[in-house]
Amino acid sequence: MIVPQEQNWEGADLENAREVRLRAGQPVTVFAPGGIWRGSHRLTPSELSQAAQALTQYSLAAHSDELEQGFLPLPGGHRLGVCGVKGPKGMLEITSLCVRMAHEIKGAGNLVFPLIHRKSTLIIGPPGSGKTTLLRDLIRLYSLNSVPVGVADERGEIAACRDGEAQLEVGPMADVISGMEKARAVMLLIRAMAPQVIAMDEIGGEADAEALSEALRCGVTVLATAHGKNAEDIRKRQGMEALFEHGAVEAWVQLRGVGTPLQVHFCQEEKA
């Protein structure tokens, strides 16, 4: 259901919104349970710029390197996507913002956990399909079952650590490194914390594949997410095919989108 020109937002479940989108010349749009909700006021470029500054605690210019990737991590595990006109020293003009809201869903992994327990697993799905939410809950379940988990939280979206404490629930046996590239964080976790499971979000390049492979060579179970429609999409990326061929990936969880059933696949079944 689409509700255009909604002024009082009555009936919108804003607390559980998945995304808030702001575009110059357009009203605020919120993707929430039950539909897409739009305001009536059309944002000016100045208002959009002010919103970006406020969301980044008035330090937007200090994040030019991160903006090269098109997004910034926000406190609480949320993510700010930014589009605009790039200049030599950063974003000259901002044309649209997307705030992706992190939500804890405890129990999201209850059905999956017994199937993939102690199996190196990829969680595959398109953006916004709930990969990080499922990953976080699987970390929590491992942790509650007394399994030490090392979390390579490069963008701070899994545990959302702040002032030395995770703001999102990852359980009592999780050790988290935030803000460090995954390849370095994985090896530090293995050497310093002796985890039995390593968890990481959004692997995609050759360096990430090597980090995953190195963890597996150390005898650690790996739990990771990857953007893609299916396992074939992931295999096509440089360095990723070998993970499937050599049995490094034992299972993958296929997500289609929010509210749709997930599927669990096992590599041994595929070979058979």
mmCIF file of C-alpha atoms in Angstrom:
data_model
loop_
_atom_site.group_PDB
_atom_site.id
_atom_site.type_symbol
_atom_site.label_atom_id
_atom_site.label_comp_id
_atom_site.label_asym_id
_atom_site.label_seq_id
_atom_site.Cartn_x
_atom_site.Cartn_y
_atom_site.Cartn_z
ATOM 1 C CA MET A 1 0.000 0.000 0.000
ATOM 2 C CA ILE A 2 1.317 3.428 -0.948
ATOM 3 C CA VAL A 3 -0.012 6.420 0.983
ATOM 4 C CA PRO A 4 0.894 9.605 -0.929
ATOM 5 C CA GLN A 5 0.930 13.052 0.658
ATOM 6 C CA GLU A 6 0.486 11.654 4.168
ATOM 7 C CA GLN A 7 0.831 14.587 6.580
ATOM 8 C CA ASN A 8 0.285 13.192 10.087
ATOM 9 C CA TRP A 9 1.774 9.716 9.442
ATOM 10 C CA GLU A 10 -1.130 8.208 11.368
ATOM 11 C CA GLY A 11 -0.956 4.432 11.221
ATOM 12 C CA ALA A 12 2.686 4.301 10.100
ATOM 13 C CA ASP A 13 4.887 2.025 12.227
ATOM 14 C CA LEU A 14 7.838 4.411 12.237
ATOM 15 C CA GLU A 15 9.694 2.619 15.039
ATOM 16 C CA ASN A 16 10.103 -0.432 12.805
ATOM 17 C CA ALA A 17 10.839 1.455 9.588
ATOM 18 C CA ARG A 18 13.430 -0.205 7.325
ATOM 19 C CA GLU A 19 14.481 2.880 5.380
ATOM 20 C CA VAL A 20 14.019 6.636 5.363
ATOM 21 C CA ARG A 21 14.762 8.321 2.043
ATOM 22 C CA LEU A 22 15.290 12.039 1.526
ATOM 23 C CA ARG A 23 15.604 13.587 -1.938
ATOM 24 C CA ALA A 24 15.911 17.186 -3.032
ATOM 25 C CA GLY A 25 12.593 18.401 -4.394
ATOM 26 C CA GLN A 26 10.706 15.387 -3.027
ATOM 27 C CA PRO A 27 8.899 14.576 0.231
ATOM 28 C CA VAL A 28 10.394 12.332 2.888
ATOM 29 C CA THR A 29 9.627 8.678 2.100
ATOM 30 C CA VAL A 30 9.574 5.985 4.765
ATOM 31 C CA PHE A 31 9.552 2.248 4.076
ATOM 32 C CA ALA A 32 7.751 0.763 7.072
ATOM 33 C CA PRO A 33 5.740 -2.388 7.793
ATOM 34 C CA GLY A 34 2.519 -2.191 5.859
ATOM 35 C CA GLY A 35 3.568 0.204 3.143
ATOM 36 C CA ILE A 36 5.462 3.196 1.875
ATOM 37 C CA TRP A 37 4.644 6.473 3.581
ATOM 38 C CA ARG A 38 5.291 9.929 2.145
ATOM 39 C CA GLY A 39 5.170 13.359 3.680
ATOM 40 C CA SER A 40 3.736 16.486 2.084
ATOM 41 C CA HIS A 41 6.643 18.923 2.333
ATOM 42 C CA ARG A 42 9.143 18.834 -0.522
ATOM 43 C CA LEU A 43 12.699 19.075 0.745
ATOM 44 C CA THR A 44 14.900 21.909 -0.459
ATOM 45 C CA PRO A 45 18.581 21.274 -1.268
ATOM 46 C CA SER A 46 19.477 23.321 1.818
ATOM 47 C CA GLU A 47 17.290 21.157 4.057
ATOM 48 C CA LEU A 48 18.833 18.016 2.585
ATOM 49 C CA SER A 49 22.319 19.326 3.293
ATOM 50 C CA GLN A 50 21.319 20.236 6.851
ATOM 51 C CA ALA A 51 19.910 16.740 7.359
ATOM 52 C CA ALA A 52 23.180 15.170 6.185
ATOM 53 C CA GLN A 53 25.166 17.339 8.571
ATOM 54 C CA ALA A 54 22.867 16.544 11.491
ATOM 55 C CA LEU A 55 22.986 12.793 10.804
ATOM 56 C CA THR A 56 26.798 12.879 10.803
ATOM 57 C CA GLN A 57 26.970 15.079 13.925
ATOM 58 C CA TYR A 58 28.125 18.001 11.775
ATOM 59 C CA SER A 59 31.274 16.217 10.639
ATOM 60 C CA LEU A 60 30.328 15.352 7.048
ATOM 61 C CA ALA A 61 33.535 16.819 5.625
ATOM 62 C CA ALA A 62 35.611 14.573 7.881
ATOM 63 C CA HIS A 63 34.142 11.478 6.227
ATOM 64 C CA SER A 64 35.225 12.125 2.644
ATOM 65 C CA ASP A 65 37.069 8.791 2.386
ATOM 66 C CA GLU A 66 34.029 6.824 3.504
ATOM 67 C CA LEU A 67 31.790 8.824 1.188
ATOM 68 C CA GLU A 68 33.842 7.472 -1.708
ATOM 69 C CA GLN A 69 32.011 4.189 -1.014
ATOM 70 C CA GLY A 70 28.650 5.974 -1.110
ATOM 71 C CA PHE A 71 27.670 5.482 2.507
ATOM 72 C CA LEU A 72 28.604 6.170 6.109
ATOM 73 C CA PRO A 73 28.027 3.998 9.167
ATOM 74 C CA LEU A 74 25.913 5.723 11.823
ATOM 75 C CA PRO A 75 25.752 5.099 15.594
ATOM 76 C CA GLY A 76 23.526 2.167 16.492
ATOM 77 C CA GLY A 77 24.468 0.096 13.457
ATOM 78 C CA HIS A 78 22.460 2.231 11.037
ATOM 79 C CA ARG A 79 23.764 3.267 7.610
ATOM 80 C CA LEU A 80 23.573 6.525 5.715
ATOM 81 C CA GLY A 81 23.666 6.280 1.928
ATOM 82 C CA VAL A 82 24.648 9.447 0.077
ATOM 83 C CA CYS A 83 24.261 10.482 -3.567
ATOM 84 C CA GLY A 84 25.298 13.752 -5.115
ATOM 85 C CA VAL A 85 27.821 15.656 -7.160
ATOM 86 C CA LYS A 86 31.407 14.818 -6.273
ATOM 87 C CA GLY A 87 34.104 17.464 -6.184
ATOM 88 C CA PRO A 88 37.886 17.221 -5.800
ATOM 89 C CA LYS A 89 37.633 17.366 -1.996
ATOM 90 C CA GLY A 90 34.410 15.535 -1.345
ATOM 91 C CA MET A 91 30.715 15.837 -2.074
ATOM 92 C CA LEU A 92 29.903 19.268 -3.515
ATOM 93 C CA GLU A 93 26.150 18.805 -3.614
ATOM 94 C CA ILE A 94 23.936 16.206 -1.993
ATOM 95 C CA THR A 95 20.934 15.105 -4.029
ATOM 96 C CA SER A 96 19.584 12.234 -1.926
ATOM 97 C CA LEU A 97 20.052 10.394 1.359
ATOM 98 C CA CYS A 98 18.989 6.930 2.459
ATOM 99 C CA VAL A 99 19.005 5.987 6.126
ATOM 100 C CA ARG A 100 18.890 2.203 6.472
ATOM 101 C CA MET A 101 17.726 1.285 9.945
ATOM 102 C CA ALA A 102 19.335 -1.581 11.841
ATOM 103 C CA HIS A 103 16.851 -3.772 13.699
ATOM 104 C CA GLU A 104 17.421 -6.569 16.126
ATOM 105 C CA ILE A 105 15.136 -9.543 15.580
ATOM 106 C CA LYS A 106 15.995 -12.015 18.276
ATOM 107 C CA GLY A 107 15.017 -15.452 17.092
ATOM 108 C CA ALA A 108 15.545 -14.640 13.402
ATOM 109 C CA GLY A 109 18.107 -17.437 13.246
ATOM 110 C CA ASN A 110 16.267 -20.037 15.328
ATOM 111 C CA LEU A 111 15.299 -22.219 12.370
ATOM 112 C CA VAL A 112 18.606 -21.808 10.543
ATOM 113 C CA PHE A 113 20.985 -22.291 13.464
ATOM 114 C CA PRO A 114 20.543 -26.065 13.952
ATOM 115 C CA LEU A 115 21.009 -26.633 10.207
ATOM 116 C CA ILE A 116 24.242 -24.671 9.780
ATOM 117 C CA HIS A 117 25.749 -25.180 13.240
ATOM 118 C CA ARG A 118 29.540 -25.552 12.892
ATOM 119 C CA LYS A 119 29.301 -25.325 9.093
ATOM 120 C CA SER A 120 31.072 -22.479 7.296
ATOM 121 C CA THR A 121 28.143 -20.581 5.818
ATOM 122 C CA LEU A 122 27.422 -17.658 3.518
ATOM 123 C CA ILE A 123 24.218 -15.656 3.889
ATOM 124 C CA ILE A 124 23.331 -14.457 0.380
ATOM 125 C CA GLY A 125 20.702 -11.940 -0.654
ATOM 126 C CA PRO A 126 20.044 -8.569 -2.303
ATOM 127 C CA PRO A 127 20.412 -5.295 -0.378
ATOM 128 C CA GLY A 128 17.779 -4.884 2.317
ATOM 129 C CA SER A 129 16.891 -8.584 2.476
ATOM 130 C CA GLY A 130 17.891 -8.987 6.145
ATOM 131 C CA LYS A 131 21.383 -10.487 5.813
ATOM 132 C CA THR A 132 22.971 -8.510 8.637
ATOM 133 C CA THR A 133 19.945 -9.040 10.883
ATOM 134 C CA LEU A 134 20.204 -12.810 10.416
ATOM 135 C CA LEU A 135 23.993 -12.755 10.814
ATOM 136 C CA ARG A 136 23.729 -10.859 14.090
ATOM 137 C CA ASP A 137 21.213 -13.306 15.516
ATOM 138 C CA LEU A 138 23.290 -16.328 14.493
ATOM 139 C CA ILE A 139 26.263 -14.754 16.287
ATOM 140 C CA ARG A 140 24.058 -14.324 19.349
ATOM 141 C CA LEU A 141 22.937 -17.958 19.195
ATOM 142 C CA TYR A 142 26.495 -19.274 18.878
ATOM 143 C CA SER A 143 27.476 -17.040 21.771
ATOM 144 C CA LEU A 144 24.600 -18.226 23.959
ATOM 145 C CA ASN A 145 25.716 -21.795 23.255
ATOM 146 C CA SER A 146 29.144 -21.026 24.782
ATOM 147 C CA VAL A 147 30.936 -20.817 21.422
ATOM 148 C CA PRO A 148 33.531 -18.001 21.258
ATOM 149 C CA VAL A 149 32.807 -15.821 18.212
ATOM 150 C CA GLY A 150 35.190 -13.278 16.708
ATOM 151 C CA VAL A 151 33.294 -10.520 14.920
ATOM 152 C CA ALA A 152 35.121 -8.539 12.218
ATOM 153 C CA ASP A 153 32.714 -5.598 12.215
ATOM 154 C CA GLU A 154 34.439 -3.376 9.653
ATOM 155 C CA ARG A 155 31.602 -0.871 9.305
ATOM 156 C CA GLY A 156 30.211 -1.132 12.824
ATOM 157 C CA GLU A 157 26.834 -2.410 11.631
ATOM 158 C CA ILE A 158 26.809 -5.827 13.312
ATOM 159 C CA ALA A 159 27.405 -4.997 16.976
ATOM 160 C CA ALA A 160 27.369 -1.173 16.804
ATOM 161 C CA CYS A 161 30.015 -0.815 19.518
ATOM 162 C CA ARG A 162 30.082 2.487 21.348
ATOM 163 C CA ASP A 163 32.128 3.452 24.399
ATOM 164 C CA GLY A 164 33.560 -0.043 24.437
ATOM 165 C CA GLU A 165 30.206 -1.859 24.519
ATOM 166 C CA ALA A 166 28.060 -3.477 21.843
ATOM 167 C CA GLN A 167 24.787 -1.589 21.373
ATOM 168 C CA LEU A 168 23.213 -4.519 19.517
ATOM 169 C CA GLU A 169 22.976 -7.955 21.101
ATOM 170 C CA VAL A 170 25.704 -10.377 20.036
ATOM 171 C CA GLY A 171 25.809 -12.448 23.215
ATOM 172 C CA PRO A 172 28.279 -13.031 26.058
ATOM 173 C CA MET A 173 30.936 -14.917 24.048
ATOM 174 C CA ALA A 174 31.442 -12.459 21.175
ATOM 175 C CA ASP A 175 34.639 -10.420 20.746
ATOM 176 C CA VAL A 176 34.283 -7.525 18.318
ATOM 177 C CA ILE A 177 36.793 -5.512 16.292
ATOM 178 C CA SER A 178 35.213 -2.478 14.626
ATOM 179 C CA GLY A 179 36.541 -0.078 12.030
ATOM 180 C CA MET A 180 39.337 -2.331 10.756
ATOM 181 C CA GLU A 181 39.431 -3.965 7.328
ATOM 182 C CA LYS A 182 38.240 -7.548 7.530
ATOM 183 C CA ALA A 183 41.483 -9.217 6.436
ATOM 184 C CA ARG A 184 43.455 -7.609 9.286
ATOM 185 C CA ALA A 185 40.680 -8.002 11.854
ATOM 186 C CA VAL A 186 40.280 -11.721 11.139
ATOM 187 C CA MET A 187 43.938 -12.496 11.802
ATOM 188 C CA LEU A 188 44.040 -10.313 14.903
ATOM 189 C CA LEU A 189 40.967 -12.068 16.297
ATOM 190 C CA ILE A 190 42.432 -15.511 15.605
ATOM 191 C CA ARG A 191 45.760 -14.679 17.233
ATOM 192 C CA ALA A 192 44.429 -12.725 20.188
ATOM 193 C CA MET A 193 41.047 -14.230 21.048
ATOM 194 C CA ALA A 194 41.128 -17.857 19.756
ATOM 195 C CA PRO A 195 37.565 -17.861 18.388
ATOM 196 C CA GLN A 196 35.865 -21.007 17.159
ATOM 197 C CA VAL A 197 33.687 -18.982 14.771
ATOM 198 C CA ILE A 198 34.608 -15.870 12.769
ATOM 199 C CA ALA A 199 31.742 -13.644 11.578
ATOM 200 C CA MET A 200 31.950 -10.855 9.017
ATOM 201 C CA ASP A 201 29.557 -8.800 6.918
ATOM 202 C CA GLU A 202 29.446 -8.100 3.175
ATOM 203 C CA ILE A 203 32.361 -10.006 1.699
ATOM 204 C CA GLY A 204 32.853 -9.404 -1.983
ATOM 205 C CA GLY A 205 36.379 -8.906 -3.208
ATOM 206 C CA GLU A 206 39.532 -10.966 -3.462
ATOM 207 C CA ALA A 207 40.899 -9.590 -0.186
ATOM 208 C CA ASP A 208 37.735 -10.637 1.646
ATOM 209 C CA ALA A 209 37.890 -14.097 0.091
ATOM 210 C CA GLU A 210 41.497 -14.444 1.224
ATOM 211 C CA ALA A 211 40.542 -13.375 4.759
ATOM 212 C CA LEU A 212 37.825 -15.993 4.792
ATOM 213 C CA SER A 213 40.194 -18.638 3.424
ATOM 214 C CA GLU A 214 42.860 -17.793 6.008
ATOM 215 C CA ALA A 215 40.339 -18.221 8.817
ATOM 216 C CA LEU A 216 39.350 -21.605 7.426
ATOM 217 C CA ARG A 217 42.979 -22.676 7.195
ATOM 218 C CA CYS A 218 43.248 -21.910 10.901
ATOM 219 C CA GLY A 219 40.420 -24.357 11.603
ATOM 220 C CA VAL A 220 37.812 -21.695 12.321
ATOM 221 C CA THR A 221 34.181 -21.893 11.205
ATOM 222 C CA VAL A 222 33.222 -18.853 9.125
ATOM 223 C CA LEU A 223 29.884 -17.065 9.030
ATOM 224 C CA ALA A 224 29.589 -14.259 6.464
ATOM 225 C CA THR A 225 27.137 -12.331 4.314
ATOM 226 C CA ALA A 226 27.428 -11.454 0.621
ATOM 227 C CA HIS A 227 25.346 -9.385 -1.807
ATOM 228 C CA GLY A 228 23.845 -11.408 -4.643
ATOM 229 C CA LYS A 229 20.728 -13.052 -6.019
ATOM 230 C CA ASN A 230 22.163 -16.530 -5.593
ATOM 231 C CA ALA A 231 25.363 -18.533 -5.122
ATOM 232 C CA GLU A 232 26.193 -18.254 -8.830
ATOM 233 C CA ASP A 233 26.481 -14.480 -8.474
ATOM 234 C CA ILE A 234 28.972 -14.940 -5.640
ATOM 235 C CA ARG A 235 31.019 -17.546 -7.531
ATOM 236 C CA LYS A 236 31.601 -15.104 -10.384
ATOM 237 C CA ARG A 237 33.511 -12.703 -8.144
ATOM 238 C CA GLN A 238 37.271 -12.875 -8.158
ATOM 239 C CA GLY A 239 38.585 -15.254 -5.544
ATOM 240 C CA MET A 240 35.177 -16.569 -4.495
ATOM 241 C CA GLU A 241 34.866 -19.579 -6.827
ATOM 242 C CA ALA A 242 37.725 -21.358 -5.065
ATOM 243 C CA LEU A 243 35.845 -21.184 -1.773
ATOM 244 C CA PHE A 244 33.068 -23.308 -3.234
ATOM 245 C CA GLU A 245 35.323 -25.623 -5.219
ATOM 246 C CA HIS A 246 37.567 -26.541 -2.295
ATOM 247 C CA GLY A 247 34.731 -27.095 0.147
ATOM 248 C CA ALA A 248 35.501 -23.994 2.207
ATOM 249 C CA VAL A 249 31.851 -22.955 2.011
ATOM 250 C CA GLU A 250 29.791 -25.819 3.374
ATOM 251 C CA ALA A 251 26.369 -24.168 3.195
ATOM 252 C CA TRP A 252 24.643 -21.003 2.146
ATOM 253 C CA VAL A 253 21.420 -19.343 3.211
ATOM 254 C CA GLN A 254 19.434 -17.746 0.398
ATOM 255 C CA LEU A 255 17.390 -14.650 1.260
ATOM 256 C CA ARG A 256 14.984 -13.157 -1.260
ATOM 257 C CA GLY A 257 13.654 -10.147 0.622
ATOM 258 C CA VAL A 258 12.023 -9.002 3.835
ATOM 259 C CA GLY A 259 9.106 -11.234 4.768
ATOM 260 C CA THR A 260 9.906 -13.974 2.239
ATOM 261 C CA PRO A 261 10.949 -17.532 3.196
ATOM 262 C CA LEU A 262 14.651 -18.274 3.291
ATOM 263 C CA GLN A 263 16.318 -21.385 1.879
ATOM 264 C CA VAL A 264 19.302 -23.330 3.209
ATOM 265 C CA HIS A 265 21.565 -25.125 0.710
ATOM 266 C CA PHE A 266 24.410 -27.535 1.420
ATOM 267 C CA CYS A 267 27.382 -27.840 -0.921
ATOM 268 C CA GLN A 268 27.626 -31.622 -0.499
ATOM 269 C CA GLU A 269 24.044 -32.000 -1.685
ATOM 270 C CA GLU A 270 24.826 -29.880 -4.728
ATOM 271 C CA LYS A 271 27.808 -32.062 -5.664
ATOM 272 C CA ALA A 272 25.776 -35.219 -5.200
#
